[in-house]
């Protein structure tokens, strides 16, 4: 680490699928890091923690990392707060980069405050943008269940951590042939000091992309009236290449699994297109989806609050409208391009 450039460097914490591939959020963070580091004359440093992850370095270089810090050890095979914090915090304290970007994912949200507390870093969570203004780093984040947008400036010096929402920033483009310097990080964590242990992982039986990464989401609410009618949404989603989500009542009623829920107590999603079917648009639901670029609402009640935030509103019976939409999408997709 050269002491002169480190304080201008921007670090990215790499999110990966068991060391096999880099997740989309990491490419988004690398794109943002390139813009910020470039403006300050620093480097983009990707920190990857895991077991058997050496194969990720090439891809990280292609997507904009100048340096890859690889902490590769069996104790890091599964994410645990203790082990990941024990490796990452001293690394950051030694390097003192200008900024660390992390994804607002399940483990990113768990780790970020711990690292901030350990290193004394300033932290802003749920960022939708991070920019440099008059030499200061300023983050934008939704507040009050997305009814307002706050702009938060970090203190002028010291380590800063921005936890960035998935699916809001453009990913770094791939530059074939681009390479990164790789640095092996010694891992000295005593497995006995790790207070939690992953005993089982049950993969979800979802065939589509995760809701937080989806560009198109078809979501259903209490207006679906029963679990069997989610098949209508599956059909539309299949035609569009979309993921299916829901408001809270279908989850509470056991119609769909918990990971479908979107909103204050569910997931925050940022798709290009969100099609809300039989959802009234309560504030707690809007908290998770109002960041969608285009919102299409299908509801038979013209007074439903969802229409206040919808880009397009279809007032009518979803049981008639959704199959018509599915048929129209299939027709359009089957039509010769030109
Ligand atoms: C602390 C807290 C946290 C919460 N967190 C969440 C959360 O994360 N996510 C969430 O979604 N909710 C959450 N809620 C619940 C939230 O307040 C609402 O109760 C919920 O979002 C309503 O879901 P809904 O729109 O599916 O149902 P409803 O409000 O019952 O709306 C159903 C809609 O379907 C329409 N409809 C009915 N039949 C048809 C038809 N045939 N065709 C077209 N439209 C039809 C109706 O006009 C109605 O607008 C939370 C509540 C609390 C108190």
PDB file of N, CA, C and O in Angstrom, residues 29 55 80 87 89 96 105 136 141 152 157 166 204 224 237 274:
ATOM      1  N   UNK A  29     -21.266  -1.134  -7.593  1.00  0.00           N
ATOM      2  CA  UNK A  29     -20.369  -0.407  -6.674  1.00  0.00           C
ATOM      3  C   UNK A  29     -19.052  -0.062  -7.368  1.00  0.00           C
ATOM      4  O   UNK A  29     -18.495   1.020  -7.160  1.00  0.00           O
ATOM      5  N   UNK A  55     -10.518 -17.099  -8.016  1.00  0.00           N
ATOM      6  CA  UNK A  55     -11.011 -16.970  -9.389  1.00  0.00           C
ATOM      7  C   UNK A  55     -11.775 -15.676  -9.650  1.00  0.00           C
ATOM      8  O   UNK A  55     -12.047 -15.347 -10.802  1.00  0.00           O
ATOM      9  N   UNK A  80     -19.940 -14.629   8.496  1.00  0.00           N
ATOM     10  CA  UNK A  80     -20.287 -14.423   9.912  1.00  0.00           C
ATOM     11  C   UNK A  80     -19.808 -13.022  10.279  1.00  0.00           C
ATOM     12  O   UNK A  80     -18.754 -12.581   9.807  1.00  0.00           O
ATOM     13  N   UNK A  87     -11.491  -9.452   9.914  1.00  0.00           N
ATOM     14  CA  UNK A  87     -10.565  -9.319   8.776  1.00  0.00           C
ATOM     15  C   UNK A  87     -10.637  -7.910   8.178  1.00  0.00           C
ATOM     16  O   UNK A  87      -9.616  -7.270   7.913  1.00  0.00           O
ATOM     17  N   UNK A  89     -11.955  -4.875   9.330  1.00  0.00           N
ATOM     18  CA  UNK A  89     -11.699  -3.649  10.106  1.00  0.00           C
ATOM     19  C   UNK A  89     -10.199  -3.297  10.158  1.00  0.00           C
ATOM     20  O   UNK A  89      -9.818  -2.160   9.853  1.00  0.00           O
ATOM     21  N   UNK A  96      -6.743   3.183   5.462  1.00  0.00           N
ATOM     22  CA  UNK A  96      -7.473   4.453   5.586  1.00  0.00           C
ATOM     23  C   UNK A  96      -7.902   4.986   4.213  1.00  0.00           C
ATOM     24  O   UNK A  96      -7.524   6.097   3.815  1.00  0.00           O
ATOM     25  N   UNK A 105     -27.208  -5.225   1.117  1.00  0.00           N
ATOM     26  CA  UNK A 105     -27.706  -6.599   1.030  1.00  0.00           C
ATOM     27  C   UNK A 105     -27.845  -7.125   2.452  1.00  0.00           C
ATOM     28  O   UNK A 105     -27.480  -6.435   3.405  1.00  0.00           O
ATOM     29  N   UNK A 136     -16.291  17.437  -0.968  1.00  0.00           N
ATOM     30  CA  UNK A 136     -16.864  16.587   0.090  1.00  0.00           C
ATOM     31  C   UNK A 136     -17.701  15.469  -0.526  1.00  0.00           C
ATOM     32  O   UNK A 136     -18.289  15.647  -1.590  1.00  0.00           O
ATOM     33  N   UNK A 141     -30.127   9.665   0.107  1.00  0.00           N
ATOM     34  CA  UNK A 141     -30.846   8.482   0.605  1.00  0.00           C
ATOM     35  C   UNK A 141     -32.319   8.815   0.856  1.00  0.00           C
ATOM     36  O   UNK A 141     -32.654   9.931   1.274  1.00  0.00           O
ATOM     37  N   UNK A 152     -26.808  13.810   2.546  1.00  0.00           N
ATOM     38  CA  UNK A 152     -26.011  13.747   3.766  1.00  0.00           C
ATOM     39  C   UNK A 152     -24.539  13.882   3.399  1.00  0.00           C
ATOM     40  O   UNK A 152     -24.029  13.101   2.605  1.00  0.00           O
ATOM     41  N   UNK A 157     -12.915  14.615   6.951  1.00  0.00           N
ATOM     42  CA  UNK A 157     -11.849  13.615   6.912  1.00  0.00           C
ATOM     43  C   UNK A 157     -12.263  12.361   7.682  1.00  0.00           C
ATOM     44  O   UNK A 157     -13.345  12.299   8.254  1.00  0.00           O
ATOM     45  N   UNK A 166     -29.130  -1.805  -3.947  1.00  0.00           N
ATOM     46  CA  UNK A 166     -28.913  -2.517  -5.201  1.00  0.00           C
ATOM     47  C   UNK A 166     -29.836  -1.987  -6.299  1.00  0.00           C
ATOM     48  O   UNK A 166     -30.911  -1.460  -6.019  1.00  0.00           O
ATOM     49  N   UNK A 204     -33.588 -20.901  -1.837  1.00  0.00           N
ATOM     50  CA  UNK A 204     -34.975 -20.648  -2.198  1.00  0.00           C
ATOM     51  C   UNK A 204     -35.221 -21.205  -3.589  1.00  0.00           C
ATOM     52  O   UNK A 204     -34.341 -21.161  -4.444  1.00  0.00           O
ATOM     53  N   UNK A 224     -55.727 -10.379  -5.031  1.00  0.00           N
ATOM     54  CA  UNK A 224     -55.593 -11.660  -5.746  1.00  0.00           C
ATOM     55  C   UNK A 224     -56.564 -12.711  -5.185  1.00  0.00           C
ATOM     56  O   UNK A 224     -56.845 -13.711  -5.827  1.00  0.00           O
ATOM     57  N   UNK A 237     -45.382 -12.597 -15.549  1.00  0.00           N
ATOM     58  CA  UNK A 237     -43.950 -12.442 -15.253  1.00  0.00           C
ATOM     59  C   UNK A 237     -43.119 -13.280 -16.223  1.00  0.00           C
ATOM     60  O   UNK A 237     -42.079 -12.825 -16.712  1.00  0.00           O
ATOM     61  N   UNK A 274     -42.597  -1.706 -12.346  1.00  0.00           N
ATOM     62  CA  UNK A 274     -43.270  -2.402 -11.241  1.00  0.00           C
ATOM     63  C   UNK A 274     -44.756  -2.455 -11.573  1.00  0.00           C
ATOM     64  O   UNK A 274     -45.397  -1.415 -11.740  1.00  0.00           O
TER      65      UNK A 274
END
